[in-house]
Amino acid sequence: MKRELRSAGKFDRKLASLFEALEGREKELQARLDEVVKGLLDGSITRAPEHHPTDDTCCLPLVDHFTVVFRPNKSVPNGQDEAGRNITNFASATLFDLLNIEEERD
Amino acid sequence: MAREYARLRERNQVTLPASVVEQMGLNLGDIVEFSTNGNGGVQLHPAKIVKVGSAEARQEESAAKQDIQEGRYTLIRSVGDFRKHVEKLRKGEAPSVAEPEAEHLTESQRHDVEALVQTMLMKLLSSLVETPRGSRKRHEERATQRRQV
């Protein structure tokens, strides 16, 4: 199945900021980003915690407390994980929009 | 609007006025974002990574969705594409806006287009072939008129 990602302009600016913020750890960040992008494109990542219930967004951890927010074009609810978070299954999605990078730390 | 001035120093360094730092809520180590406004001016924004679930986060997600809707995105089809994209971002090069996908015609649409092109070509060819004949005919008619006169 052919899958594609669309990296929003806003996401790009956040990503550039994150590289600046994590100066000296660029390789680590790039490696994790590659892992996420590869997983979404080849279908090896098919589930992720729900980010916001009303707009079908999901999130995946990057490094430290930073998380990438994205929106698959097809998804279904898939129960909850051990931490009680709602999990979304996007195995049949073919297009993912990369929207933002946010911090989970309180 | 309050105006403050700063001098450009070696290695393009500028010290932000204290009032600007305070108004933007910046702290040591914060990242700022410069964006050109298209009129020769530059805008400065705090480039903070916002907290999950905050109002700012929701606003940023909406802005990102609008970017996608209005075509301000880069299409990524492979990890290689993504690496090149990140490299451009880190060099400060504006990422390319995705080209709209070429529309694919159905088999019958393609057949119709081919038939139309063929008809137009035939008309063009026949007009090219007929033109000398037509001009010769007109020339002969004019010569006959002159002889009659």
PDB file of C-alpha atoms in Angstrom:
ATOM      1  CA  MET A   1       0.000   0.000   0.000  1.00  0.00           C
ATOM      2  CA  LYS A   2       1.385   3.396  -1.019  1.00  0.00           C
ATOM      3  CA  ARG A   3       1.566   5.831   1.894  1.00  0.00           C
ATOM      4  CA  GLU A   4       2.592   9.480   1.957  1.00  0.00           C
ATOM      5  CA  LEU A   5       3.245  12.201   4.502  1.00  0.00           C
ATOM      6  CA  ARG A   6       2.489  15.899   4.202  1.00  0.00           C
ATOM      7  CA  SER A   7       4.736  18.060   6.335  1.00  0.00           C
ATOM      8  CA  ALA A   8       2.862  21.308   7.100  1.00  0.00           C
ATOM      9  CA  GLY A   9       4.762  24.608   6.978  1.00  0.00           C
ATOM     10  CA  LYS A  10       3.960  25.127  10.647  1.00  0.00           C
ATOM     11  CA  PHE A  11       5.364  21.686  11.494  1.00  0.00           C
ATOM     12  CA  ASP A  12       8.532  22.487   9.547  1.00  0.00           C
ATOM     13  CA  ARG A  13       9.150  25.598  11.631  1.00  0.00           C
ATOM     14  CA  LYS A  14       8.611  23.645  14.850  1.00  0.00           C
ATOM     15  CA  LEU A  15      10.981  20.961  13.676  1.00  0.00           C
ATOM     16  CA  ALA A  16      13.674  23.528  12.866  1.00  0.00           C
ATOM     17  CA  SER A  17      13.163  25.007  16.368  1.00  0.00           C
ATOM     18  CA  LEU A  18      13.496  21.586  17.958  1.00  0.00           C
ATOM     19  CA  PHE A  19      16.795  20.972  16.169  1.00  0.00           C
ATOM     20  CA  GLU A  20      17.995  24.327  17.543  1.00  0.00           C
ATOM     21  CA  ALA A  21      16.749  23.496  21.043  1.00  0.00           C
ATOM     22  CA  LEU A  22      18.458  20.094  21.017  1.00  0.00           C
ATOM     23  CA  GLU A  23      21.787  21.380  19.735  1.00  0.00           C
ATOM     24  CA  GLY A  24      24.401  18.639  20.037  1.00  0.00           C
ATOM     25  CA  ARG A  25      21.766  15.884  19.913  1.00  0.00           C
ATOM     26  CA  GLU A  26      20.806  16.310  16.271  1.00  0.00           C
ATOM     27  CA  LYS A  27      21.735  12.733  15.317  1.00  0.00           C
ATOM     28  CA  GLU A  28      19.548  11.309  18.065  1.00  0.00           C
ATOM     29  CA  LEU A  29      16.594  13.453  16.973  1.00  0.00           C
ATOM     30  CA  GLN A  30      17.108  12.642  13.292  1.00  0.00           C
ATOM     31  CA  ALA A  31      17.301   8.910  14.061  1.00  0.00           C
ATOM     32  CA  ARG A  32      14.009   8.994  15.969  1.00  0.00           C
ATOM     33  CA  LEU A  33      12.328  11.084  13.259  1.00  0.00           C
ATOM     34  CA  ASP A  34      13.535   8.592  10.635  1.00  0.00           C
ATOM     35  CA  GLU A  35      12.076   5.782  12.720  1.00  0.00           C
ATOM     36  CA  VAL A  36       8.661   7.495  12.948  1.00  0.00           C
ATOM     37  CA  VAL A  37       8.581   8.487   9.265  1.00  0.00           C
ATOM     38  CA  LYS A  38       9.657   5.001   8.150  1.00  0.00           C
ATOM     39  CA  GLY A  39       7.083   3.380  10.432  1.00  0.00           C
ATOM     40  CA  LEU A  40       4.232   5.495   9.101  1.00  0.00           C
ATOM     41  CA  LEU A  41       5.274   5.047   5.461  1.00  0.00           C
ATOM     42  CA  ASP A  42       5.863   1.300   5.530  1.00  0.00           C
ATOM     43  CA  GLY A  43       2.910   0.555   7.804  1.00  0.00           C
ATOM     44  CA  SER A  44       4.943  -0.858  10.674  1.00  0.00           C
ATOM     45  CA  ILE A  45       3.450   1.779  13.003  1.00  0.00           C
ATOM     46  CA  THR A  46      -0.306   1.315  12.935  1.00  0.00           C
ATOM     47  CA  ARG A  47      -1.384   2.447  16.409  1.00  0.00           C
ATOM     48  CA  ALA A  48      -0.776   5.553  18.480  1.00  0.00           C
ATOM     49  CA  PRO A  49      -2.357   7.391  21.405  1.00  0.00           C
ATOM     50  CA  GLU A  50      -5.215   9.687  20.460  1.00  0.00           C
ATOM     51  CA  HIS A  51      -4.156  13.324  20.667  1.00  0.00           C
ATOM     52  CA  HIS A  52      -7.473  15.090  20.393  1.00  0.00           C
ATOM     53  CA  PRO A  53     -10.754  13.174  20.136  1.00  0.00           C
ATOM     54  CA  THR A  54     -12.622  15.644  17.929  1.00  0.00           C
ATOM     55  CA  ASP A  55     -10.195  15.926  15.035  1.00  0.00           C
ATOM     56  CA  ASP A  56      -8.713  12.413  14.674  1.00  0.00           C
ATOM     57  CA  THR A  57      -5.202  13.516  15.584  1.00  0.00           C
ATOM     58  CA  CYS A  58      -2.680  11.143  17.131  1.00  0.00           C
ATOM     59  CA  CYS A  59       0.708  11.605  18.737  1.00  0.00           C
ATOM     60  CA  LEU A  60       3.956   9.676  18.981  1.00  0.00           C
ATOM     61  CA  PRO A  61       6.906  10.345  21.289  1.00  0.00           C
ATOM     62  CA  LEU A  62      10.062  11.836  19.776  1.00  0.00           C
ATOM     63  CA  VAL A  63      12.842  12.529  22.268  1.00  0.00           C
ATOM     64  CA  ASP A  64      12.674  13.645  25.913  1.00  0.00           C
ATOM     65  CA  HIS A  65       9.139  14.976  26.480  1.00  0.00           C
ATOM     66  CA  PHE A  66       8.586  16.066  22.916  1.00  0.00           C
ATOM     67  CA  THR A  67       5.854  14.494  20.889  1.00  0.00           C
ATOM     68  CA  VAL A  68       4.885  14.689  17.222  1.00  0.00           C
ATOM     69  CA  VAL A  69       1.211  15.398  16.455  1.00  0.00           C
ATOM     70  CA  PHE A  70      -0.135  14.015  13.186  1.00  0.00           C
ATOM     71  CA  ARG A  71      -3.447  13.231  11.485  1.00  0.00           C
ATOM     72  CA  PRO A  72      -4.022  10.039   9.489  1.00  0.00           C
ATOM     73  CA  ASN A  73      -6.661  10.159   6.736  1.00  0.00           C
ATOM     74  CA  LYS A  74      -8.326   6.979   8.051  1.00  0.00           C
ATOM     75  CA  SER A  75      -8.485   5.781  11.629  1.00  0.00           C
ATOM     76  CA  VAL A  76     -10.609   3.817  14.096  1.00  0.00           C
ATOM     77  CA  PRO A  77     -10.631   3.721  17.904  1.00  0.00           C
ATOM     78  CA  ASN A  78      -8.628   0.781  19.234  1.00  0.00           C
ATOM     79  CA  GLY A  79      -9.212   0.572  22.980  1.00  0.00           C
ATOM     80  CA  GLN A  80      -6.894   1.916  25.628  1.00  0.00           C
ATOM     81  CA  ASP A  81      -3.272   1.359  26.583  1.00  0.00           C
ATOM     82  CA  GLU A  82      -1.932   0.487  30.062  1.00  0.00           C
ATOM     83  CA  ALA A  83      -1.807   4.174  30.980  1.00  0.00           C
ATOM     84  CA  GLY A  84      -5.515   4.505  30.168  1.00  0.00           C
ATOM     85  CA  ARG A  85      -4.980   6.567  27.027  1.00  0.00           C
ATOM     86  CA  ASN A  86      -7.311   6.058  24.067  1.00  0.00           C
ATOM     87  CA  ILE A  87      -5.507   4.308  21.237  1.00  0.00           C
ATOM     88  CA  THR A  88      -6.185   4.920  17.552  1.00  0.00           C
ATOM     89  CA  ASN A  89      -5.587   2.378  14.814  1.00  0.00           C
ATOM     90  CA  PHE A  90      -4.629   3.829  11.424  1.00  0.00           C
ATOM     91  CA  ALA A  91      -3.522   0.665   9.608  1.00  0.00           C
ATOM     92  CA  SER A  92      -5.645   1.535   6.564  1.00  0.00           C
ATOM     93  CA  ALA A  93      -4.451   5.147   6.333  1.00  0.00           C
ATOM     94  CA  THR A  94      -2.574   6.211   3.206  1.00  0.00           C
ATOM     95  CA  LEU A  95      -1.904   9.850   4.030  1.00  0.00           C
ATOM     96  CA  PHE A  96      -0.537  11.388   7.219  1.00  0.00           C
ATOM     97  CA  ASP A  97      -0.382  15.112   7.948  1.00  0.00           C
ATOM     98  CA  LEU A  98       2.484  16.134  10.234  1.00  0.00           C
ATOM     99  CA  LEU A  99       1.014  19.024  12.236  1.00  0.00           C
ATOM    100  CA  ASN A 100       3.006  19.978  15.293  1.00  0.00           C
ATOM    101  CA  ILE A 101       5.626  19.187  17.887  1.00  0.00           C
ATOM    102  CA  GLU A 102       4.489  19.672  21.477  1.00  0.00           C
ATOM    103  CA  GLU A 103       5.884  19.106  24.932  1.00  0.00           C
ATOM    104  CA  GLU A 104       4.217  16.656  27.311  1.00  0.00           C
ATOM    105  CA  ARG A 105       6.060  17.736  30.446  1.00  0.00           C
ATOM    106  CA  ASP A 106       3.895  19.558  33.003  1.00  0.00           C
TER     107      ASP A 106
ATOM    108  CA  MET B   1       4.023  51.558  18.251  1.00  0.00           C
ATOM    109  CA  ALA B   2       7.185  51.701  20.392  1.00  0.00           C
ATOM    110  CA  ARG B   3      10.423  51.624  18.397  1.00  0.00           C
ATOM    111  CA  GLU B   4      13.783  50.527  19.653  1.00  0.00           C
ATOM    112  CA  TYR B   5      17.045  50.295  17.766  1.00  0.00           C
ATOM    113  CA  ALA B   6      20.036  47.962  17.846  1.00  0.00           C
ATOM    114  CA  ARG B   7      23.322  47.883  15.954  1.00  0.00           C
ATOM    115  CA  LEU B   8      24.446  44.910  13.879  1.00  0.00           C
ATOM    116  CA  ARG B   9      27.775  43.638  15.161  1.00  0.00           C
ATOM    117  CA  GLU B  10      30.313  41.042  14.056  1.00  0.00           C
ATOM    118  CA  ARG B  11      28.911  37.707  12.899  1.00  0.00           C
ATOM    119  CA  ASN B  12      25.490  39.327  12.397  1.00  0.00           C
ATOM    120  CA  GLN B  13      24.899  39.628  16.130  1.00  0.00           C
ATOM    121  CA  VAL B  14      22.243  41.973  17.478  1.00  0.00           C
ATOM    122  CA  THR B  15      21.232  42.440  21.126  1.00  0.00           C
ATOM    123  CA  LEU B  16      17.480  42.447  21.573  1.00  0.00           C
ATOM    124  CA  PRO B  17      16.268  45.411  23.628  1.00  0.00           C
ATOM    125  CA  ALA B  18      15.308  44.393  27.174  1.00  0.00           C
ATOM    126  CA  SER B  19      11.740  45.616  26.651  1.00  0.00           C
ATOM    127  CA  VAL B  20      11.354  43.298  23.624  1.00  0.00           C
ATOM    128  CA  VAL B  21      12.712  40.321  25.574  1.00  0.00           C
ATOM    129  CA  GLU B  22      10.304  41.085  28.391  1.00  0.00           C
ATOM    130  CA  GLN B  23       7.308  41.596  26.115  1.00  0.00           C
ATOM    131  CA  MET B  24       7.999  38.331  24.266  1.00  0.00           C
ATOM    132  CA  GLY B  25       8.469  36.484  27.542  1.00  0.00           C
ATOM    133  CA  LEU B  26      11.863  35.134  26.472  1.00  0.00           C
ATOM    134  CA  ASN B  27      14.323  33.422  28.764  1.00  0.00           C
ATOM    135  CA  LEU B  28      17.979  32.446  28.366  1.00  0.00           C
ATOM    136  CA  GLY B  29      18.290  29.575  25.888  1.00  0.00           C
ATOM    137  CA  ASP B  30      14.907  30.203  24.222  1.00  0.00           C
ATOM    138  CA  ILE B  31      14.766  29.943  20.453  1.00  0.00           C
ATOM    139  CA  VAL B  32      13.336  32.764  18.361  1.00  0.00           C
ATOM    140  CA  GLU B  33      12.029  32.566  14.848  1.00  0.00           C
ATOM    141  CA  PHE B  34      12.603  35.214  12.173  1.00  0.00           C
ATOM    142  CA  SER B  35      10.175  35.327   9.292  1.00  0.00           C
ATOM    143  CA  THR B  36      10.233  37.750   6.374  1.00  0.00           C
ATOM    144  CA  ASN B  37       6.973  39.553   5.683  1.00  0.00           C
ATOM    145  CA  GLY B  38       7.572  39.989   1.955  1.00  0.00           C
ATOM    146  CA  ASN B  39       7.944  43.794   2.208  1.00  0.00           C
ATOM    147  CA  GLY B  40      11.585  43.838   3.222  1.00  0.00           C
ATOM    148  CA  GLY B  41      10.676  43.572   6.902  1.00  0.00           C
ATOM    149  CA  VAL B  42      11.241  40.758   9.332  1.00  0.00           C
ATOM    150  CA  GLN B  43       9.020  39.537  12.135  1.00  0.00           C
ATOM    151  CA  LEU B  44      10.366  37.982  15.300  1.00  0.00           C
ATOM    152  CA  HIS B  45       8.437  35.307  17.191  1.00  0.00           C
ATOM    153  CA  PRO B  46       9.246  33.106  20.169  1.00  0.00           C
ATOM    154  CA  ALA B  47       9.709  29.608  18.742  1.00  0.00           C
ATOM    155  CA  LYS B  48       8.720  27.763  21.877  1.00  0.00           C
ATOM    156  CA  ILE B  49       7.574  24.200  21.799  1.00  0.00           C
ATOM    157  CA  VAL B  50       4.177  24.547  23.436  1.00  0.00           C
ATOM    158  CA  LYS B  51       2.559  22.238  25.989  1.00  0.00           C
ATOM    159  CA  VAL B  52       0.260  19.430  24.872  1.00  0.00           C
ATOM    160  CA  GLY B  53      -3.385  20.386  25.375  1.00  0.00           C
ATOM    161  CA  SER B  54      -2.716  24.111  25.774  1.00  0.00           C
ATOM    162  CA  ALA B  55      -4.695  26.742  23.893  1.00  0.00           C
ATOM    163  CA  GLU B  56      -1.502  27.651  22.011  1.00  0.00           C
ATOM    164  CA  ALA B  57      -1.086  24.034  20.924  1.00  0.00           C
ATOM    165  CA  ARG B  58      -4.633  23.958  19.532  1.00  0.00           C
ATOM    166  CA  GLN B  59      -4.003  27.221  17.659  1.00  0.00           C
ATOM    167  CA  GLU B  60      -0.794  25.838  16.180  1.00  0.00           C
ATOM    168  CA  GLU B  61      -2.516  22.624  15.097  1.00  0.00           C
ATOM    169  CA  SER B  62      -5.241  24.683  13.382  1.00  0.00           C
ATOM    170  CA  ALA B  63      -2.590  26.780  11.643  1.00  0.00           C
ATOM    171  CA  ALA B  64      -0.857  23.590  10.462  1.00  0.00           C
ATOM    172  CA  LYS B  65      -4.139  22.208   9.103  1.00  0.00           C
ATOM    173  CA  GLN B  66      -4.679  25.481   7.268  1.00  0.00           C
ATOM    174  CA  ASP B  67      -1.165  25.217   5.830  1.00  0.00           C
ATOM    175  CA  ILE B  68      -2.055  21.780   4.466  1.00  0.00           C
ATOM    176  CA  GLN B  69      -5.396  22.990   3.114  1.00  0.00           C
ATOM    177  CA  GLU B  70      -3.751  25.911   1.327  1.00  0.00           C
ATOM    178  CA  GLY B  71      -0.916  23.838  -0.131  1.00  0.00           C
ATOM    179  CA  ARG B  72       1.883  24.948   2.201  1.00  0.00           C
ATOM    180  CA  TYR B  73       3.309  21.508   2.777  1.00  0.00           C
ATOM    181  CA  THR B  74       6.023  19.201   1.545  1.00  0.00           C
ATOM    182  CA  LEU B  75       5.122  15.766   0.298  1.00  0.00           C
ATOM    183  CA  ILE B  76       7.242  12.989   1.790  1.00  0.00           C
ATOM    184  CA  ARG B  77       7.274   9.575   0.117  1.00  0.00           C
ATOM    185  CA  SER B  78      10.387   8.061   1.671  1.00  0.00           C
ATOM    186  CA  VAL B  79      12.793   8.444   4.568  1.00  0.00           C
ATOM    187  CA  GLY B  80      15.270   9.801   2.002  1.00  0.00           C
ATOM    188  CA  ASP B  81      12.785  12.542   1.025  1.00  0.00           C
ATOM    189  CA  PHE B  82      12.343  13.388   4.681  1.00  0.00           C
ATOM    190  CA  ARG B  83      16.084  13.612   5.360  1.00  0.00           C
ATOM    191  CA  LYS B  84      16.544  15.975   2.410  1.00  0.00           C
ATOM    192  CA  HIS B  85      13.621  18.027   3.696  1.00  0.00           C
ATOM    193  CA  VAL B  86      15.124  18.280   7.198  1.00  0.00           C
ATOM    194  CA  GLU B  87      18.496  19.223   5.717  1.00  0.00           C
ATOM    195  CA  LYS B  88      16.862  22.106   3.840  1.00  0.00           C
ATOM    196  CA  LEU B  89      15.035  23.227   6.981  1.00  0.00           C
ATOM    197  CA  ARG B  90      18.208  23.240   9.014  1.00  0.00           C
ATOM    198  CA  LYS B  91      20.009  25.274   6.361  1.00  0.00           C
ATOM    199  CA  GLY B  92      17.150  27.772   6.563  1.00  0.00           C
ATOM    200  CA  GLU B  93      16.107  27.094   2.991  1.00  0.00           C
ATOM    201  CA  ALA B  94      12.403  27.449   2.386  1.00  0.00           C
ATOM    202  CA  PRO B  95      10.956  23.990   1.917  1.00  0.00           C
ATOM    203  CA  SER B  96       9.414  23.322  -1.457  1.00  0.00           C
ATOM    204  CA  VAL B  97       5.672  23.490  -1.679  1.00  0.00           C
ATOM    205  CA  ALA B  98       4.301  20.250  -2.995  1.00  0.00           C
ATOM    206  CA  GLU B  99       3.444  20.254  -6.636  1.00  0.00           C
ATOM    207  CA  PRO B 100      -0.187  19.376  -7.201  1.00  0.00           C
ATOM    208  CA  GLU B 101      -0.544  15.783  -8.265  1.00  0.00           C
ATOM    209  CA  ALA B 102      -0.966  15.312 -12.000  1.00  0.00           C
ATOM    210  CA  GLU B 103      -4.544  14.335 -12.704  1.00  0.00           C
ATOM    211  CA  HIS B 104      -4.862  10.960 -14.319  1.00  0.00           C
ATOM    212  CA  LEU B 105      -7.366  10.462 -17.104  1.00  0.00           C
ATOM    213  CA  THR B 106      -9.611   7.473 -17.330  1.00  0.00           C
ATOM    214  CA  GLU B 107      -9.228   5.210 -20.378  1.00  0.00           C
ATOM    215  CA  SER B 108     -12.319   6.688 -22.092  1.00  0.00           C
ATOM    216  CA  GLN B 109     -11.208  10.278 -21.327  1.00  0.00           C
ATOM    217  CA  ARG B 110      -7.796   9.508 -22.802  1.00  0.00           C
ATOM    218  CA  HIS B 111      -9.479   8.068 -25.911  1.00  0.00           C
ATOM    219  CA  ASP B 112     -11.610  11.243 -26.288  1.00  0.00           C
ATOM    220  CA  VAL B 113      -8.560  13.488 -25.964  1.00  0.00           C
ATOM    221  CA  GLU B 114      -6.654  11.430 -28.535  1.00  0.00           C
ATOM    222  CA  ALA B 115      -9.569  11.606 -30.957  1.00  0.00           C
ATOM    223  CA  LEU B 116      -9.856  15.381 -30.487  1.00  0.00           C
ATOM    224  CA  VAL B 117      -6.126  15.896 -31.039  1.00  0.00           C
ATOM    225  CA  GLN B 118      -6.254  13.714 -34.143  1.00  0.00           C
ATOM    226  CA  THR B 119      -9.199  15.695 -35.575  1.00  0.00           C
ATOM    227  CA  MET B 120      -7.462  19.009 -34.886  1.00  0.00           C
ATOM    228  CA  LEU B 121      -4.257  17.765 -36.488  1.00  0.00           C
ATOM    229  CA  MET B 122      -6.152  16.595 -39.580  1.00  0.00           C
ATOM    230  CA  LYS B 123      -7.846  20.013 -39.872  1.00  0.00           C
ATOM    231  CA  LEU B 124      -4.524  21.783 -39.489  1.00  0.00           C
ATOM    232  CA  LEU B 125      -2.857  19.557 -42.094  1.00  0.00           C
ATOM    233  CA  SER B 126      -5.682  19.926 -44.573  1.00  0.00           C
ATOM    234  CA  SER B 127      -5.663  23.714 -44.169  1.00  0.00           C
ATOM    235  CA  LEU B 128      -1.913  23.726 -44.817  1.00  0.00           C
ATOM    236  CA  VAL B 129      -2.355  21.612 -47.944  1.00  0.00           C
ATOM    237  CA  GLU B 130      -5.286  23.694 -49.208  1.00  0.00           C
ATOM    238  CA  THR B 131      -3.674  27.071 -48.677  1.00  0.00           C
ATOM    239  CA  PRO B 132      -1.372  27.061 -51.765  1.00  0.00           C
ATOM    240  CA  ARG B 133      -4.229  25.765 -53.906  1.00  0.00           C
ATOM    241  CA  GLY B 134      -6.545  28.474 -52.584  1.00  0.00           C
ATOM    242  CA  SER B 135      -3.997  31.217 -53.161  1.00  0.00           C
ATOM    243  CA  ARG B 136      -3.254  29.889 -56.678  1.00  0.00           C
ATOM    244  CA  LYS B 137      -6.979  29.935 -57.441  1.00  0.00           C
ATOM    245  CA  ARG B 138      -7.314  33.525 -56.202  1.00  0.00           C
ATOM    246  CA  HIS B 139      -4.233  34.513 -58.257  1.00  0.00           C
ATOM    247  CA  GLU B 140      -5.759  32.979 -61.402  1.00  0.00           C
ATOM    248  CA  GLU B 141      -9.071  34.762 -60.761  1.00  0.00           C
ATOM    249  CA  ARG B 142      -7.300  38.116 -60.411  1.00  0.00           C
ATOM    250  CA  ALA B 143      -5.291  37.467 -63.632  1.00  0.00           C
ATOM    251  CA  THR B 144      -8.537  36.690 -65.521  1.00  0.00           C
ATOM    252  CA  GLN B 145     -10.117  39.902 -64.202  1.00  0.00           C
ATOM    253  CA  ARG B 146      -7.069  41.906 -65.359  1.00  0.00           C
ATOM    254  CA  ARG B 147      -7.238  40.303 -68.824  1.00  0.00           C
ATOM    255  CA  GLN B 148     -10.940  41.162 -69.068  1.00  0.00           C
ATOM    256  CA  VAL B 149     -10.204  44.775 -68.130  1.00  0.00           C
TER     257      VAL B 149
END
